[in-house]
Coordinates of C-alpha atoms in Angstrom, one line a residue:
Chain A
M29 CA 12.6 -16.1 -22.6
K30 CA 12.2 -15.9 -26.4
K31 CA 11.9 -19.6 -26.9
I32 CA 9.0 -20.0 -24.4
Q33 CA 7.2 -16.8 -25.4
R34 CA 5.5 -18.3 -28.5
P35 CA 4.2 -21.6 -27.2
L36 CA 2.8 -19.7 -24.1
G37 CA 1.1 -17.1 -26.6
I38 CA -0.3 -19.8 -28.8
G39 CA -1.4 -22.0 -25.8
A40 CA -3.2 -19.0 -24.3
L41 CA -4.9 -18.1 -27.5
V42 CA -6.2 -21.7 -28.1
L43 CA -7.3 -22.2 -24.6
L44 CA -9.0 -18.9 -24.5
M45 CA -10.9 -19.8 -27.7
I46 CA -12.0 -23.1 -26.4
G47 CA -12.8 -21.6 -23.1
M48 CA -15.1 -18.9 -24.7
Y49 CA -16.8 -21.5 -26.8
L50 CA -17.5 -23.6 -23.5
V51 CA -18.7 -20.4 -21.8
I52 CA -21.2 -19.6 -24.6
Q53 CA -22.3 -23.3 -24.7
A54 CA -22.7 -23.4 -20.9
P55 CA -26.3 -23.1 -19.6
A56 CA -27.5 -19.8 -18.1
D57 CA -27.6 -19.7 -14.3
F58 CA -31.2 -20.1 -13.0
Q59 CA -30.8 -17.1 -10.8
Q60 CA -28.3 -14.9 -12.4
G61 CA -29.2 -15.6 -16.1
N62 CA -26.6 -14.7 -18.7
S63 CA -24.9 -12.4 -16.3
V64 CA -23.1 -15.4 -14.9
R65 CA -20.9 -15.6 -18.0
I66 CA -18.9 -12.6 -17.1
L67 CA -17.6 -14.4 -14.0
F68 CA -15.6 -16.7 -16.3
I69 CA -13.3 -13.8 -17.0
H70 CA -13.8 -12.1 -13.6
V71 CA -12.7 -15.0 -11.5
P72 CA -9.6 -16.2 -13.5
S73 CA -8.5 -12.5 -13.7
A74 CA -8.8 -11.9 -9.9
K75 CA -6.7 -15.1 -9.3
M76 CA -4.1 -13.8 -11.7
A77 CA -4.1 -10.4 -10.0
L78 CA -3.0 -12.1 -6.9
L79 CA -0.7 -14.6 -8.5
T80 CA 1.1 -11.9 -10.4
Y81 CA 1.7 -10.2 -7.1
I82 CA 3.2 -13.3 -5.7
V83 CA 5.5 -13.7 -8.7
L84 CA 6.4 -10.0 -8.3
T85 CA 7.2 -10.5 -4.5
I86 CA 9.3 -13.6 -5.2
S87 CA 11.3 -11.9 -7.9
S88 CA 11.8 -8.8 -5.6
I89 CA 13.1 -11.1 -2.7
M90 CA 15.4 -12.9 -5.3
F91 CA 16.6 -9.5 -6.4
L92 CA 17.4 -8.2 -3.0
W93 CA 19.0 -11.5 -1.9
K94 CA 21.0 -12.5 -4.9
R95 CA 21.4 -9.3 -6.8
N96 CA 19.9 -11.0 -9.8
E97 CA 19.1 -8.6 -12.5
T98 CA 16.7 -11.0 -14.3
A99 CA 14.7 -11.3 -11.2
D100 CA 14.4 -7.4 -11.3
I101 CA 13.4 -7.5 -14.9
I102 CA 10.6 -10.0 -14.1
A103 CA 9.5 -7.8 -11.2
D104 CA 9.5 -4.7 -13.5
A105 CA 7.6 -6.6 -16.2
A106 CA 5.0 -8.0 -13.7
A107 CA 3.8 -4.8 -12.3
P108 CA 1.7 -3.5 -15.3
V109 CA 0.6 -7.1 -16.0
G110 CA -0.8 -7.4 -12.6
A111 CA -2.3 -4.0 -12.7
A112 CA -4.1 -4.9 -16.0
F113 CA -5.5 -8.1 -14.4
T114 CA -6.6 -6.2 -11.3
A115 CA -8.4 -3.5 -13.4
V116 CA -10.0 -6.1 -15.4
T117 CA -11.3 -7.8 -12.2
L118 CA -12.7 -4.5 -10.9
A119 CA -14.4 -3.6 -14.3
T120 CA -16.0 -7.0 -14.9
G121 CA -17.0 -7.2 -11.2
S122 CA -18.7 -3.7 -11.6
I123 CA -20.6 -4.8 -14.7
W124 CA -21.7 -7.9 -13.0
G125 CA -22.6 -6.1 -9.8
K126 CA -25.0 -3.6 -11.3
P127 CA -27.7 -6.1 -12.3
M128 CA -27.0 -8.5 -9.3
W129 CA -26.4 -6.1 -6.4
G130 CA -28.1 -3.2 -8.0
T131 CA -25.0 -1.1 -7.8
W132 CA -21.7 -0.5 -9.7
W133 CA -19.7 -0.4 -6.5
A134 CA -19.9 -1.2 -2.9
W135 CA -17.3 -0.8 -0.3
D136 CA -17.2 -4.5 0.4
A137 CA -14.2 -6.2 1.7
R138 CA -12.9 -7.8 -1.4
L139 CA -13.8 -4.9 -3.6
T140 CA -11.9 -2.5 -1.3
S141 CA -8.7 -4.8 -1.2
M142 CA -8.8 -5.3 -4.9
L143 CA -8.8 -1.5 -5.2
V144 CA -6.0 -1.2 -2.8
L145 CA -4.0 -3.8 -4.8
L146 CA -4.5 -1.7 -7.9
I147 CA -3.1 1.4 -6.2
I148 CA -0.1 -0.6 -4.9
Y149 CA 0.6 -1.9 -8.4
M150 CA 0.4 1.8 -9.5
G151 CA 2.6 2.9 -6.7
L152 CA 5.3 0.3 -7.7
M153 CA 5.2 1.7 -11.2
A154 CA 5.3 5.3 -10.2
L155 CA 8.2 4.7 -7.6
R156 CA 10.3 3.0 -10.2
N157 CA 9.7 5.8 -12.9
A158 CA 10.4 8.5 -10.4
M159 CA 13.9 7.4 -9.6
D160 CA 16.7 8.8 -11.7
D161 CA 19.1 6.1 -10.6
P162 CA 17.9 2.7 -12.0
Q163 CA 19.8 0.9 -9.2
K164 CA 18.1 2.8 -6.5
G165 CA 14.8 2.5 -8.2
A166 CA 15.1 -1.3 -8.5
R167 CA 16.0 -1.6 -4.8
A168 CA 13.3 0.8 -3.6
T169 CA 10.6 -0.9 -5.7
A170 CA 11.6 -4.4 -4.5
V171 CA 11.3 -3.2 -0.9
L172 CA 8.0 -1.6 -1.6
A173 CA 6.8 -4.9 -3.2
I174 CA 7.6 -6.9 0.0
I175 CA 6.0 -4.3 2.3
G176 CA 2.8 -4.6 0.0
A177 CA 3.0 -8.3 0.2
V178 CA 3.0 -8.0 4.0
D179 CA 0.2 -5.4 4.1
L180 CA -2.2 -7.1 1.5
P181 CA -3.2 -9.9 4.1
I182 CA -3.7 -7.2 6.7
I183 CA -5.6 -5.1 4.5
H184 CA -7.8 -8.0 3.4
F185 CA -8.4 -9.2 7.0
S186 CA -9.2 -5.6 8.3
V187 CA -11.7 -4.9 5.6
T188 CA -13.4 -8.3 6.0
W189 CA -13.9 -7.4 9.7
W190 CA -15.2 -3.9 8.5
R191 CA -17.8 -4.9 6.1
T192 CA -18.6 -7.9 3.9
L193 CA -21.2 -8.2 1.0
H194 CA -19.4 -10.3 -1.4
Q195 CA -20.6 -14.0 -1.6
P196 CA -18.2 -16.7 -0.2
P197 CA -15.4 -17.6 -2.7
S198 CA -16.4 -19.7 -5.6
F199 CA -13.6 -22.2 -5.4
Q200 CA -13.2 -22.9 -1.6
G201 CA -16.4 -22.7 0.4
S202 CA -16.4 -22.8 4.2
K203 CA -16.1 -26.7 4.0
G204 CA -13.1 -26.4 1.5
G205 CA -15.3 -28.0 -1.3
I206 CA -16.1 -26.7 -4.8
H207 CA -19.7 -25.8 -5.0
I208 CA -20.2 -24.9 -8.7
A209 CA -22.3 -27.2 -10.9
G210 CA -20.4 -29.2 -13.4
P211 CA -21.4 -27.5 -16.7
L212 CA -20.1 -24.3 -15.4
L213 CA -17.0 -25.7 -13.6
T214 CA -15.4 -27.1 -16.8
P215 CA -15.2 -23.8 -18.7
L216 CA -14.1 -22.1 -15.4
L217 CA -11.2 -24.4 -15.1
V218 CA -10.3 -24.0 -18.9
M219 CA -10.4 -20.2 -18.6
A220 CA -8.3 -20.3 -15.4
V221 CA -5.5 -22.2 -17.2
A222 CA -5.9 -20.0 -20.2
F223 CA -5.4 -17.0 -18.0
I224 CA -2.4 -18.4 -16.3
L225 CA -0.8 -18.9 -19.8
L226 CA -1.9 -15.4 -20.9
G227 CA -0.2 -13.9 -17.8
A228 CA 3.1 -15.9 -18.3
Y229 CA 3.0 -14.8 -22.0
L230 CA 2.5 -11.1 -21.1
V231 CA 5.2 -11.1 -18.4
T232 CA 7.6 -12.8 -20.8
L233 CA 6.8 -10.3 -23.6
K234 CA 7.2 -7.3 -21.2
S235 CA 10.3 -8.8 -19.8
R236 CA 12.0 -8.9 -23.2
E237 CA 10.8 -5.3 -23.7
V238 CA 12.3 -4.2 -20.3
A239 CA 15.5 -6.0 -21.0
A240 CA 15.9 -4.5 -24.5
Q241 CA 15.2 -0.9 -23.2
R242 CA 17.9 -1.5 -20.4
D243 CA 20.4 -2.7 -23.1
L244 CA 19.6 0.4 -25.2
A245 CA 20.1 2.7 -22.2
A246 CA 23.4 1.0 -21.4
K247 CA 24.6 1.4 -25.0
D248 CA 23.6 5.0 -25.0
A249 CA 25.5 5.7 -21.8
D250 CA 28.6 3.8 -23.4
A251 CA 28.3 5.9 -26.6
A252 CA 28.1 9.2 -24.5
M253 CA 31.1 8.2 -22.6
E254 CA 33.0 7.5 -25.8
E255 CA 32.0 10.8 -27.2
L256 CA 33.3 12.5 -24.0
H257 CA 36.7 10.7 -24.5
D258 CA 37.0 11.8 -28.1
Chain B
M13 CA 23.3 0.9 20.3
L14 CA 20.2 2.4 21.7
K15 CA 22.1 5.4 22.6
A16 CA 23.1 6.1 19.0
A17 CA 19.5 5.9 18.0
Y18 CA 18.6 8.2 20.9
R19 CA 21.3 10.7 19.7
I20 CA 20.0 10.8 16.3
A21 CA 16.5 11.3 17.5
W22 CA 17.7 14.0 20.0
K23 CA 19.5 15.9 17.1
D24 CA 16.4 15.8 14.9
V25 CA 14.0 16.9 17.6
M26 CA 16.3 19.6 19.1
G27 CA 17.1 21.0 15.7
D28 CA 13.3 21.1 14.8
L29 CA 12.4 22.8 18.1
R30 CA 15.2 25.5 17.7
R31 CA 14.1 26.3 14.0
R32 CA 10.4 25.7 14.9
A33 CA 10.1 24.3 11.5
T34 CA 8.3 20.9 11.3
L35 CA 6.3 21.0 14.5
S36 CA 4.7 24.4 14.0
S37 CA 3.9 23.7 10.4
M38 CA 2.3 20.4 11.4
V39 CA 0.2 22.0 14.1
F40 CA -0.9 24.8 11.7
F41 CA -1.6 22.2 8.9
A42 CA -3.8 20.2 11.3
I43 CA -5.8 23.3 12.3
S44 CA -6.3 24.1 8.7
V45 CA -7.6 20.7 8.0
L46 CA -10.1 21.0 10.8
V47 CA -11.3 24.3 9.4
V48 CA -11.8 22.8 6.1
F49 CA -13.7 19.9 7.6
Q50 CA -15.9 22.4 9.5
A51 CA -16.6 24.4 6.3
A52 CA -17.2 21.3 4.1
F53 CA -19.4 19.3 6.5
E54 CA -21.0 22.0 8.9
P55 CA -21.8 19.2 11.6
D56 CA -24.1 20.0 14.4
R57 CA -23.4 18.7 18.0
L58 CA -24.7 15.2 17.2
E59 CA -23.2 14.8 13.9
A60 CA -19.8 16.1 15.2
A61 CA -19.9 13.4 17.8
R62 CA -20.4 10.8 15.1
L63 CA -17.8 12.2 12.8
L64 CA -15.1 12.8 15.4
P65 CA -13.2 9.4 15.0
G66 CA -12.9 9.9 11.3
L67 CA -12.0 13.6 11.8
L68 CA -9.3 12.8 14.2
W69 CA -7.8 10.1 12.2
T70 CA -7.8 11.7 8.7
T71 CA -6.5 14.9 10.2
L72 CA -3.6 12.9 11.9
L73 CA -3.0 11.1 8.6
F74 CA -2.6 14.2 6.5
T75 CA -0.7 16.0 9.1
S76 CA 1.7 13.2 9.4
L77 CA 2.5 13.5 5.7
V78 CA 3.8 17.0 6.4
G79 CA 6.1 15.8 9.0
L80 CA 7.3 12.7 7.0
G81 CA 8.1 14.8 4.0
R82 CA 10.8 16.5 6.2
V83 CA 12.3 13.5 8.1
F84 CA 15.4 13.3 5.8
Q85 CA 15.3 16.9 4.6
A86 CA 18.1 18.3 7.0
E87 CA 20.4 15.5 5.9
E88 CA 19.4 16.0 2.2
E89 CA 20.1 19.8 2.3
D90 CA 23.5 19.5 3.8
G91 CA 24.4 16.2 1.9
A92 CA 24.9 14.6 5.4
F93 CA 22.9 11.4 4.7
E94 CA 26.0 9.4 3.7
G95 CA 27.8 10.7 6.8
L96 CA 24.8 9.4 8.9
L97 CA 25.2 6.1 7.2
M98 CA 28.8 5.9 7.9
A99 CA 28.1 5.9 11.6
A100 CA 29.6 2.8 13.2
V101 CA 26.1 1.4 14.1
P102 CA 23.9 -1.1 12.2
R103 CA 21.5 0.7 9.7
G104 CA 18.5 -0.5 11.8
V105 CA 19.8 1.8 14.7
V106 CA 19.9 4.7 12.2
F107 CA 16.2 3.9 11.3
F108 CA 15.1 3.7 15.0
G109 CA 16.7 7.2 15.6
K110 CA 14.9 8.7 12.7
W111 CA 11.8 7.0 13.7
W112 CA 11.9 8.2 17.3
G113 CA 12.4 11.8 16.2
N114 CA 9.4 11.7 14.0
L115 CA 7.4 9.7 16.6
F116 CA 8.1 12.3 19.2
L117 CA 7.0 15.3 17.0
T118 CA 3.9 13.5 15.7
S119 CA 2.8 12.5 19.3
L120 CA 3.2 16.2 20.3
V121 CA 0.9 17.2 17.4
V122 CA -1.5 14.4 18.5
A123 CA -1.7 15.8 22.1
I124 CA -2.5 19.2 20.8
L125 CA -4.9 18.0 18.1
L126 CA -7.3 16.0 20.3
P127 CA -8.4 18.8 22.9
L128 CA -8.3 21.3 19.9
T129 CA -10.8 19.2 17.9
L130 CA -13.1 18.7 20.8
V131 CA -13.2 22.5 21.4
L132 CA -13.5 23.4 17.8
F133 CA -16.3 20.9 17.2
N134 CA -18.0 21.3 20.5
V135 CA -17.9 17.7 21.5
D136 CA -18.4 16.7 25.1
A137 CA -15.9 13.8 25.5
W138 CA -13.4 15.2 27.9
E139 CA -13.5 12.3 30.4
K140 CA -12.6 10.0 27.4
I141 CA -9.4 11.9 26.6
P142 CA -6.9 9.5 28.1
A143 CA -8.4 6.4 26.3
I144 CA -8.7 8.2 22.9
L145 CA -5.1 9.6 23.3
G146 CA -3.9 6.1 24.0
I147 CA -5.5 4.7 20.8
L148 CA -4.2 7.7 18.7
F149 CA -0.7 7.0 20.1
L150 CA -0.9 3.1 19.3
G151 CA -1.8 4.2 15.8
T152 CA 1.0 6.9 15.7
L153 CA 3.6 4.1 16.4
G154 CA 2.8 2.2 13.2
L155 CA 1.9 5.1 11.2
T156 CA 5.3 6.9 11.8
G157 CA 7.2 3.5 11.6
L158 CA 6.0 2.7 8.1
G159 CA 6.0 6.5 7.2
V160 CA 9.7 7.0 8.0
L161 CA 10.6 3.8 5.9
L162 CA 8.5 5.2 3.0
A163 CA 10.1 8.6 3.4
A164 CA 13.5 6.9 3.1
M165 CA 12.4 5.0 0.1
T166 CA 11.0 8.1 -1.9
Q167 CA 13.9 10.4 -0.7
A168 CA 15.8 10.1 -3.9
A169 CA 12.7 10.1 -6.2
R170 CA 11.3 13.1 -8.2
S171 CA 8.2 14.7 -6.8
R172 CA 8.7 12.6 -3.7
E173 CA 6.0 14.4 -1.5
T174 CA 3.3 13.2 -3.9
L175 CA 4.8 9.7 -4.2
L176 CA 5.0 9.4 -0.3
A177 CA 1.3 10.1 -0.1
L178 CA 0.4 7.9 -2.9
L179 CA 2.3 5.0 -1.2
L180 CA 1.5 5.7 2.4
L181 CA -2.3 6.2 2.2
P182 CA -3.3 2.9 0.7
L183 CA -0.8 1.0 2.9
V184 CA -2.0 2.4 6.2
A185 CA -5.7 1.7 5.3
P186 CA -5.9 -1.2 7.9
L187 CA -4.5 1.1 10.6
L188 CA -7.0 3.9 9.7
I189 CA -9.9 1.5 9.7
A190 CA -8.9 0.0 13.2
G191 CA -8.1 3.4 14.7
V192 CA -11.4 4.9 13.5
Q193 CA -13.4 1.9 14.7
A194 CA -11.7 1.7 18.1
T195 CA -12.1 5.4 18.7
G196 CA -15.7 5.3 17.7
A197 CA -16.2 2.3 20.2
V198 CA -14.7 4.3 23.0
L199 CA -16.9 7.3 22.2
G200 CA -19.9 5.0 22.3
N201 CA -20.8 5.1 18.7
G202 CA -21.3 1.2 18.8
G203 CA -19.1 -1.8 18.4
E204 CA -16.3 -3.1 20.6
A205 CA -12.8 -1.5 20.8
G206 CA -11.0 -4.9 21.6
P207 CA -10.6 -6.5 18.3
W208 CA -9.7 -3.3 16.5
L209 CA -7.0 -2.6 19.2
R210 CA -5.6 -6.0 18.5
L211 CA -5.5 -5.1 14.8
L212 CA -3.6 -1.8 15.6
L213 CA -1.1 -3.8 17.6
I214 CA -0.6 -6.3 14.8
F215 CA 0.1 -3.5 12.4
D216 CA 2.5 -1.9 14.7
V217 CA 4.4 -5.0 15.6
V218 CA 4.7 -6.1 11.9
Y219 CA 5.9 -2.7 10.6
L220 CA 8.3 -2.0 13.5
A221 CA 9.8 -5.5 13.1
L222 CA 10.1 -5.2 9.3
S223 CA 11.1 -1.6 8.8
P224 CA 14.7 -1.6 10.3
W225 CA 15.6 -4.6 8.0
A226 CA 13.8 -2.9 5.0
F227 CA 15.7 0.3 5.8
G228 CA 19.0 -1.6 5.7
W229 CA 18.2 -3.0 2.1
L230 CA 17.1 0.5 1.0
V231 CA 20.2 2.4 1.8
E232 CA 22.8 -0.2 1.0
E233 CA 25.5 1.2 -1.2

């Protein structure tokens, strides 16, 4: 973990700087003006909010299946990182929505499912924190992560039926093609890669913290046992 | 196998009916929610007819939280949960027993809630009672299925009732949307009931297939 942390961090930083430079250089959109620039943070962060949940679900399955403690540490670390990406997505979307849609918030399909995703991330963290027995907490959280993974497509699909205001996805249109002009596409791709590295860096960093805390808790327990024996 | 599940459900339901604990508190909680809605929105006849689907489903959702908080309470108090798990049946069967017990009580509440709401809010939809009851029951299947699983999950947690609500409400969002829309369609508020009923069914099937397995992972020692 420690070995890959630094290259990931440096890579994320460099790409973010290049990406931000490209975003500033890119021409303003002819309809959206300069507001379009916030989408270079909004879109990658929305992708990362989902990608982090996928990582969390896979680690949860690995933990339940193989009883692999590392998988549980990664699941533990991924929850706050995913919640942060989801919150950034909602905040940047709101800021963009005010001038474009004329409102901070609308109960549109994708906004609603993103908000539910944020609550599920919060629920995962709250459930783990509320358990006195870390083993039980790990198992309950892993099961909840899987239930959430099953529920998210159903939520998405039900609110899409319910109401839709959001424009079609930027990356895959109805025909599966990419319909973004070239000068805007390059910075978007650079930012997307930068966000993937950033996410990986944050999960690694948080995993090391979680592992260190667990070591400490185990040592505390050992010390307490020894004191009892003396 | 099924007999074991049936026995667990029977034990829960009979115990509850004798002590009149969960069922009566659910019914009175549902009435209180209706009173609060009436005081907050003061709907006239027309508004009441439009609000009715939302009223029914939110009341059902909040009321089910009261019942779900108690699914494992009796075992918890007597420390009998381990005993239940030691029964010589698969864990999924224990889940089905617990689920059937909760499903039975919640369905009773639903059967009382619907006519009561029609009377209290002065809505003339008496001939549509069987259709609405059917939709409510379809929703209750998935709601209690997921709910009992989450109750097992939060059973060992601190402040578990709050946690149960925090986890259940976002996860049942699709069920709530589908239930409200289907009920609205039946009441003639516009839209078609068909696709929403299909969504309710998908939710039920997914959770009732997933929950027994998930329950097994949860309680594994």
